[in-house]
mmCIF file of C-alpha atoms and ligand atoms in Angstrom:
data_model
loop_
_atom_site.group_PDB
_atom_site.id
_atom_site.type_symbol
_atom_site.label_atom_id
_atom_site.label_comp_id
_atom_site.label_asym_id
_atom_site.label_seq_id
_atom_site.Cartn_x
_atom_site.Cartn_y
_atom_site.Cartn_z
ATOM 1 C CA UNK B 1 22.797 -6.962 7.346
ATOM 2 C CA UNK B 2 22.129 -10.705 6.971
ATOM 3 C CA UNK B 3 19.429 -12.078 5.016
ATOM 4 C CA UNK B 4 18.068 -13.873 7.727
ATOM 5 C CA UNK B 5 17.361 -10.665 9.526
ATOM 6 C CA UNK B 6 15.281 -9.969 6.522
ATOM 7 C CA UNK B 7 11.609 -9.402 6.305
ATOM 8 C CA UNK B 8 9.896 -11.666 3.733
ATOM 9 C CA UNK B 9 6.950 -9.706 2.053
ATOM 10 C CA UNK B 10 4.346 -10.426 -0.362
ATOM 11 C CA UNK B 11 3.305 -7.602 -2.666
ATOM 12 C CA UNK B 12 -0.325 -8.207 -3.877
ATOM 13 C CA UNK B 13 -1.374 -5.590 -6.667
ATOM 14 C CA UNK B 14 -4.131 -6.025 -9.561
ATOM 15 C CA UNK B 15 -2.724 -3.298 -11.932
ATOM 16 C CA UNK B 16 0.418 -1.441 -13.207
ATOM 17 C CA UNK B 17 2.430 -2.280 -10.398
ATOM 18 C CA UNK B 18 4.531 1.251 -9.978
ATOM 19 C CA UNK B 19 4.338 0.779 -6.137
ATOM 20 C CA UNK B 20 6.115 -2.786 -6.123
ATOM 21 C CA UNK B 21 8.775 -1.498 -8.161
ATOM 22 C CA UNK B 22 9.280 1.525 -6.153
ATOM 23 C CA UNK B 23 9.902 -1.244 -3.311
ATOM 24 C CA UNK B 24 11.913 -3.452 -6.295
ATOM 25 C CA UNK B 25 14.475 -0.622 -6.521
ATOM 26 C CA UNK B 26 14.356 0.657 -3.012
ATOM 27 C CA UNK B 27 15.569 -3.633 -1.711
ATOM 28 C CA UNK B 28 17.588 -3.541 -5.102
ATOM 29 C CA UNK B 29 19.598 -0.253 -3.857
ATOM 30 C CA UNK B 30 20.205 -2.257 -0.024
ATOM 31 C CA UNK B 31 17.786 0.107 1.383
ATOM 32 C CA UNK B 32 15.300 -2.152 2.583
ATOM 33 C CA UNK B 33 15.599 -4.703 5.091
ATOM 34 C CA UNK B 34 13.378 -6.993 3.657
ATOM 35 C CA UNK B 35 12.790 -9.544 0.638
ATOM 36 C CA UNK B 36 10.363 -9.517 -1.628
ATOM 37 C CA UNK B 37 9.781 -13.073 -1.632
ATOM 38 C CA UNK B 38 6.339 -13.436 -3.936
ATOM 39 C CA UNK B 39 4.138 -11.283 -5.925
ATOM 40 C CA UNK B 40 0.336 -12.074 -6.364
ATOM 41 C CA UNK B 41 -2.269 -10.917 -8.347
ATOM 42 C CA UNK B 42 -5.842 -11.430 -9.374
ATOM 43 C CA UNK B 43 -5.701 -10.514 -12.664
ATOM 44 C CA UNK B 44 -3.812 -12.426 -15.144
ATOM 45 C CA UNK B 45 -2.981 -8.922 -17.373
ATOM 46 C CA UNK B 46 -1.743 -7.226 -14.499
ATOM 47 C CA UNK B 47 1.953 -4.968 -15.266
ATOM 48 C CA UNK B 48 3.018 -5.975 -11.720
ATOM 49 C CA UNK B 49 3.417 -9.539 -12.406
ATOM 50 C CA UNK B 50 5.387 -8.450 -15.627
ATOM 51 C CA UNK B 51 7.923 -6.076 -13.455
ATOM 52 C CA UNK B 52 7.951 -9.436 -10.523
ATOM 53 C CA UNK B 53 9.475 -11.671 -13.290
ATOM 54 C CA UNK B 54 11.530 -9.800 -14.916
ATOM 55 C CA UNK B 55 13.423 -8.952 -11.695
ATOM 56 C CA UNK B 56 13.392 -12.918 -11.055
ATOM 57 C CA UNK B 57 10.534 -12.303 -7.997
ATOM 58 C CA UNK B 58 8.315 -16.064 -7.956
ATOM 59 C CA UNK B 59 4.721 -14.865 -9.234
ATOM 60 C CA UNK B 60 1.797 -16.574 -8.483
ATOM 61 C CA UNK B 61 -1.498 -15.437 -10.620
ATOM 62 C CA UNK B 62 -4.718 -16.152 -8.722
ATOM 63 C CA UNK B 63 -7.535 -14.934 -11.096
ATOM 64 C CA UNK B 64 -10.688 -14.060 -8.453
ATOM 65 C CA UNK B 65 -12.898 -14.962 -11.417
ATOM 66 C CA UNK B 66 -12.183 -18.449 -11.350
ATOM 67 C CA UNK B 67 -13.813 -18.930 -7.564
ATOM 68 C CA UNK B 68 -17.035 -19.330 -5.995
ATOM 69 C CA UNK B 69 -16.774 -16.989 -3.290
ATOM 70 C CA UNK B 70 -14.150 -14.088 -1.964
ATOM 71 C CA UNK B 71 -13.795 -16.961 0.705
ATOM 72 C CA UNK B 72 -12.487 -19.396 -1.797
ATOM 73 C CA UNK B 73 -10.620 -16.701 -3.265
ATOM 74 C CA UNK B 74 -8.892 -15.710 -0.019
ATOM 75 C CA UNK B 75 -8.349 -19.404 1.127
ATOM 76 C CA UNK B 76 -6.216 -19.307 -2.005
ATOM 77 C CA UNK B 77 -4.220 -16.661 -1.294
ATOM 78 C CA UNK B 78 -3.973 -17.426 2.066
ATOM 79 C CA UNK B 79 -2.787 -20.544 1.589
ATOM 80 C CA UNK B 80 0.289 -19.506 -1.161
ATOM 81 C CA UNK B 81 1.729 -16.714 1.808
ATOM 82 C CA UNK B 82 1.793 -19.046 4.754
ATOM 83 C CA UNK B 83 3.489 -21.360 2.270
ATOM 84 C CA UNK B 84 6.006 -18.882 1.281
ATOM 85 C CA UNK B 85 6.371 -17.917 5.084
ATOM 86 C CA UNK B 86 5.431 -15.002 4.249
ATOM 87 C CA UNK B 87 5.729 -12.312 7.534
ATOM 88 C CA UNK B 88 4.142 -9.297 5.843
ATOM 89 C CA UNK B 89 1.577 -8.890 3.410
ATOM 90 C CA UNK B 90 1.750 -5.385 1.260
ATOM 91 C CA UNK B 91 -1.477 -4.350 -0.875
ATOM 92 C CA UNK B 92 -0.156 -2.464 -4.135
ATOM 93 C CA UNK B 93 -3.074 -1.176 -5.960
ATOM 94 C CA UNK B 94 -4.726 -4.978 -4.926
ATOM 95 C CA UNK B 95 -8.643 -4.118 -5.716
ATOM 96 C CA UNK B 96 -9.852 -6.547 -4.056
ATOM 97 C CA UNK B 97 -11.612 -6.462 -0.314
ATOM 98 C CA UNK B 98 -9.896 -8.383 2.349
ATOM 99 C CA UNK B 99 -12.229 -10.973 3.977
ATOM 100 C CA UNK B 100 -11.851 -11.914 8.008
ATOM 101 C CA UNK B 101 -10.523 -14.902 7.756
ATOM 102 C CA UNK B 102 -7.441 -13.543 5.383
ATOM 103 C CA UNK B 103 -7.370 -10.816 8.287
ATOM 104 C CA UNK B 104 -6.844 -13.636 11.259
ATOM 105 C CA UNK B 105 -4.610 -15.473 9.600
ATOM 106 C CA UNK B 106 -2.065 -12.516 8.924
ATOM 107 C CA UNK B 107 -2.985 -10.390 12.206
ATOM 108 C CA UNK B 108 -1.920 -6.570 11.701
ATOM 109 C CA UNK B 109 0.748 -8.125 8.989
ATOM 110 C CA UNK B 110 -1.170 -6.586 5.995
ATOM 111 C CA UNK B 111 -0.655 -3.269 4.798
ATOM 112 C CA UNK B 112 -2.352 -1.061 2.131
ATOM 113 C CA UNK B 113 -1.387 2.135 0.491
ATOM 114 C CA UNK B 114 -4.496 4.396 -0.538
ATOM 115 C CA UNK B 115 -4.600 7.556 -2.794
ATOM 116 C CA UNK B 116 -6.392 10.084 -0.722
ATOM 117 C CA UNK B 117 -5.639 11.623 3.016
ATOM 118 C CA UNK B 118 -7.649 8.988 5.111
ATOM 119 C CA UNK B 119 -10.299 9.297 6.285
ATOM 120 C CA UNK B 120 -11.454 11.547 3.252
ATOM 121 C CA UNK B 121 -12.523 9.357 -0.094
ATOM 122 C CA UNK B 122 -12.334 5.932 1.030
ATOM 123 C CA UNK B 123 -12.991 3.328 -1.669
ATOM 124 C CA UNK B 124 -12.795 3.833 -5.155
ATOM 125 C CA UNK B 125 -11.958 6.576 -8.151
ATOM 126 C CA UNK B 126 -10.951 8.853 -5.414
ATOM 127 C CA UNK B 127 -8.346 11.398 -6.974
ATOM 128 C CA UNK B 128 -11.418 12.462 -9.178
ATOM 129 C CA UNK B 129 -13.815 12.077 -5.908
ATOM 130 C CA UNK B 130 -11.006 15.083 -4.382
ATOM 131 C CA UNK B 131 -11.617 17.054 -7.730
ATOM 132 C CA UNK B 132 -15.460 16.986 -7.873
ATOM 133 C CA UNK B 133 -15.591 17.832 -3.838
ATOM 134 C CA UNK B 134 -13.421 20.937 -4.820
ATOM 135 C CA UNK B 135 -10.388 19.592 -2.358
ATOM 136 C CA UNK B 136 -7.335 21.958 -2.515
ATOM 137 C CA UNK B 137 -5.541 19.179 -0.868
ATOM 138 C CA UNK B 138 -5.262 15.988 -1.226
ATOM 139 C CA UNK B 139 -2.332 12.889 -0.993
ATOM 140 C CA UNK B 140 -1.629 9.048 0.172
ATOM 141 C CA UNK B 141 -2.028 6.840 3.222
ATOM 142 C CA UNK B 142 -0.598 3.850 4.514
ATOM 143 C CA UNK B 143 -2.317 2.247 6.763
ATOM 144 C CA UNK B 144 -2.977 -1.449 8.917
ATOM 145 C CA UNK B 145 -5.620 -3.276 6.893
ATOM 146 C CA UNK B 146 -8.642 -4.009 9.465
ATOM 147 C CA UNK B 147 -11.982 -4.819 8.577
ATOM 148 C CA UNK B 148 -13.434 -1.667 7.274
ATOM 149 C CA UNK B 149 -12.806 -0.305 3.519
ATOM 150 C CA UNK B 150 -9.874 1.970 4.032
ATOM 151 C CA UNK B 151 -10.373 2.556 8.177
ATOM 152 C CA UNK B 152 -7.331 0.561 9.119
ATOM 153 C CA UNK B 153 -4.993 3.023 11.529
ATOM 154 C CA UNK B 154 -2.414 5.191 10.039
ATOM 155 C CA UNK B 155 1.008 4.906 9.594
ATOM 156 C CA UNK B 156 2.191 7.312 7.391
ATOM 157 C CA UNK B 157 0.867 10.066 5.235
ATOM 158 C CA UNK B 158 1.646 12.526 2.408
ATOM 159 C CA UNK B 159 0.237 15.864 1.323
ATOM 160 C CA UNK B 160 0.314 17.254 -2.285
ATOM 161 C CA UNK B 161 -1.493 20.255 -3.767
ATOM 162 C CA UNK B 162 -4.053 19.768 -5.875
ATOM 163 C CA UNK B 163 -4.332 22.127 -8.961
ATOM 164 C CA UNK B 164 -7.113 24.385 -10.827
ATOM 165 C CA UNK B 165 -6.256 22.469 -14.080
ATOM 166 C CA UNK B 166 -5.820 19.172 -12.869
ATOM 167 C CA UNK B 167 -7.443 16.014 -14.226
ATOM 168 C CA UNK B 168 -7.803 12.873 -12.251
ATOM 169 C CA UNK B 169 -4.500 11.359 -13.927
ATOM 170 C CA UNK B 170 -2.399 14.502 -13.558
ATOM 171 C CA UNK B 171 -3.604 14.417 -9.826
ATOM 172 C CA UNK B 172 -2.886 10.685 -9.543
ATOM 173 C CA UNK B 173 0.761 10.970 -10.822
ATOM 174 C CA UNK B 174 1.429 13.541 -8.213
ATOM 175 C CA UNK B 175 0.028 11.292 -5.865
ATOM 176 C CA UNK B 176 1.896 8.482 -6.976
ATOM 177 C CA UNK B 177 5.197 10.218 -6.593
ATOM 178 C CA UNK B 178 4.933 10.549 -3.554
ATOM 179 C CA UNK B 179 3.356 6.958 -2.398
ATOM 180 C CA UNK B 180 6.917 5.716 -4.118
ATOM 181 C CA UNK B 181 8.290 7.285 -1.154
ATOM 182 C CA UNK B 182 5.924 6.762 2.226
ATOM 183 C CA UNK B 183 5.645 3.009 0.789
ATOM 184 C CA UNK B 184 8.917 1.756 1.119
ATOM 185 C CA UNK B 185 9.661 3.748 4.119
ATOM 186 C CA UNK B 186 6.486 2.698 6.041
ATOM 187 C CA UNK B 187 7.717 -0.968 4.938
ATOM 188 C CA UNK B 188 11.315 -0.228 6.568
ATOM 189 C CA UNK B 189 9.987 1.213 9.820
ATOM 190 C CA UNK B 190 8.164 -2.351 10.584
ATOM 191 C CA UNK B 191 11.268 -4.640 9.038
ATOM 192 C CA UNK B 192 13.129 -2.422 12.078
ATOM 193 C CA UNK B 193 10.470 -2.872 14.931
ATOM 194 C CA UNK B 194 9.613 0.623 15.009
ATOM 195 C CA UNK B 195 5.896 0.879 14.977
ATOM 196 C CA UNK B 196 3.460 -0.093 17.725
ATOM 197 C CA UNK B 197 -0.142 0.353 17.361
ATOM 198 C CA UNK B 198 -2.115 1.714 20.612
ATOM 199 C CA UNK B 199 -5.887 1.451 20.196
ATOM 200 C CA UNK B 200 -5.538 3.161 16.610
ATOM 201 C CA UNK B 201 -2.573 5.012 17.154
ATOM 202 C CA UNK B 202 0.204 4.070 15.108
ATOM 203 C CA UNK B 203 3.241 4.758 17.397
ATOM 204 C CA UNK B 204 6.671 4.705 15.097
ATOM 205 C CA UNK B 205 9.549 4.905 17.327
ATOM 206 C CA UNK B 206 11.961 7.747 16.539
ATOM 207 C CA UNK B 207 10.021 8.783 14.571
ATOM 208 C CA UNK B 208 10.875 12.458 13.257
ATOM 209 C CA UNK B 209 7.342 14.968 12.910
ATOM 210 C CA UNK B 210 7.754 16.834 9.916
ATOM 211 C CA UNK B 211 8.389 20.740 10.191
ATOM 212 C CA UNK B 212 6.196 21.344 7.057
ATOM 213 C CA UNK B 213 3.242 22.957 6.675
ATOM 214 C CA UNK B 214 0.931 23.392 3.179
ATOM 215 C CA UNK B 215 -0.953 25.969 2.093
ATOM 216 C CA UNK B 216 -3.373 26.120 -1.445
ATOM 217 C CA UNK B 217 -3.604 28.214 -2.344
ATOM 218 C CA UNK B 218 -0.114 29.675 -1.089
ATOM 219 C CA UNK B 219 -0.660 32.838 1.133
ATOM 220 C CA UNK B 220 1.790 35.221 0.969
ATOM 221 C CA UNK B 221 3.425 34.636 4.412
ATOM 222 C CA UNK B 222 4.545 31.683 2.720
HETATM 223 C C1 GAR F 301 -2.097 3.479 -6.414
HETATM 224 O O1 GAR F 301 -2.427 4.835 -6.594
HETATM 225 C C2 GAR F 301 -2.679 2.969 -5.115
HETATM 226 O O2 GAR F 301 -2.651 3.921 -4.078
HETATM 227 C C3 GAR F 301 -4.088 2.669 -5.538
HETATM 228 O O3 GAR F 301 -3.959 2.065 -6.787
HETATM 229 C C4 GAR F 301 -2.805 2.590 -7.444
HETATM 230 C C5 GAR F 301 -1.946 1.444 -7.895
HETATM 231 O O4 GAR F 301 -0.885 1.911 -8.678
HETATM 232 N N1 GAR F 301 -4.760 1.820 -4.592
HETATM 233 C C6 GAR F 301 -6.039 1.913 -4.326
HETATM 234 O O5 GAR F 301 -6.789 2.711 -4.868
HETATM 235 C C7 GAR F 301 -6.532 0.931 -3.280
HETATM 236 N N2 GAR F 301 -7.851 1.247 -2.896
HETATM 237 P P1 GAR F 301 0.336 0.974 -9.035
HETATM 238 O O6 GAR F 301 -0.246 -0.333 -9.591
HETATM 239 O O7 GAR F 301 1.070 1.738 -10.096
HETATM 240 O O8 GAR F 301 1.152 0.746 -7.806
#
């Protein structure tokens, strides 16, 4: 595949950054029809923007804290993708709230991925929201950012078990496993033109339905 056929992303993530190198290794393996052409964050101290440079991805640190407004803050950041030409923009663990005007400049271009099965636990601290609720189920979402908190339509989802001893981290790094996958592949389906959204219904062309089916507790028919 040429590299002009190639999608030029932006990865925007505040924290640890295991997502962005899931999508690192996943373009570094040829398995990815797009470039990861910038990373941003908000937070100066964020592992993301360690993992960007040391795999020779341009950075570019925009620390909310030193702006007026989320306006300001997303005029900013608005500004550094159009001048990267950036074609899609792809929220890694970025905790911050997108404003309108960062959502008409890059219309149904920005993607998110979210730790819970949409539309349960939106927002915040949500693998221990699915522990206190007493959840037997829970997993990841990606999904179209619109302008709701987490509302945006679905692409692509994952289901894991949740356990009697789990704690919220034991619970996240199941979750994360599996985000490492439905990220990158939710990524690919748009780089090839696949997905369509109809009112809220994301339409992936070719798109295979999965076969599997999870119960938790197991029952024996299982
Ligand atoms: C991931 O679990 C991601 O789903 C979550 O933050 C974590 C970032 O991990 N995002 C949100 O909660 C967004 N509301 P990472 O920095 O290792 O990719």
């Amino acid at each position: 595949m040429s590299e002009k056929q190639k999608l030029r992303l932006a990865v925007l993530a505040s924290g640890g950054g295991t997502n962005l190198q899931s999508i690192i290794d996943r373009c570094g393996q040829g398995l990815l029809d797009a470039d990861i052409c910038l990373v941003i964050s908000n937070n100066p101290g964020a592992g993301a923007l360690e993992r960007a440079t040391r795999t020779g991805i341009k950075t570019a640190c925009i620390n909310h804290r030193e702006f007026d407004s989320r306006e300001d803050f997303d005029q900013a950041v608005i500004a550094t993708l159009q001048e990267a030409k950036i074609e899609l923009v792809v929220l890694a663990g970025f905790m911050r709230i997108i404003s309108a005007p960062f959502l008409r400049a890059f219309p149904q271009k920005i993607i998110n991925i979210h730790p819970s099965l949409l539309p349960s636990f939106p927002g915040l601290h949500v693998q221990q929201k699915a522990l206190d609720y007493g959840a037997k189920i829970s997993g990841c979402t990606v999904h179209f950012v619109d302008d709701g908190v987490d509302t945006g339509p679905i692409i692509v989802q994952a289901v894991v078990p949740i356990h009697p001893d789990d704690s919220e981290e034991s619970l996240a790094a199941r979750i994360l496993e599996q985000e490492h996958k439905i990220y990158p592949q939710a990524i690919q389906w748009i780089a090839e033109g696949r997905i369509k959204v109809v009112n809220r219904q994301v339409k992936i062309a070719g798109g295979e339905i999965s076969a599997a089916t999870l119960t938790n507790p197991s029952s024996p028919d299982e």
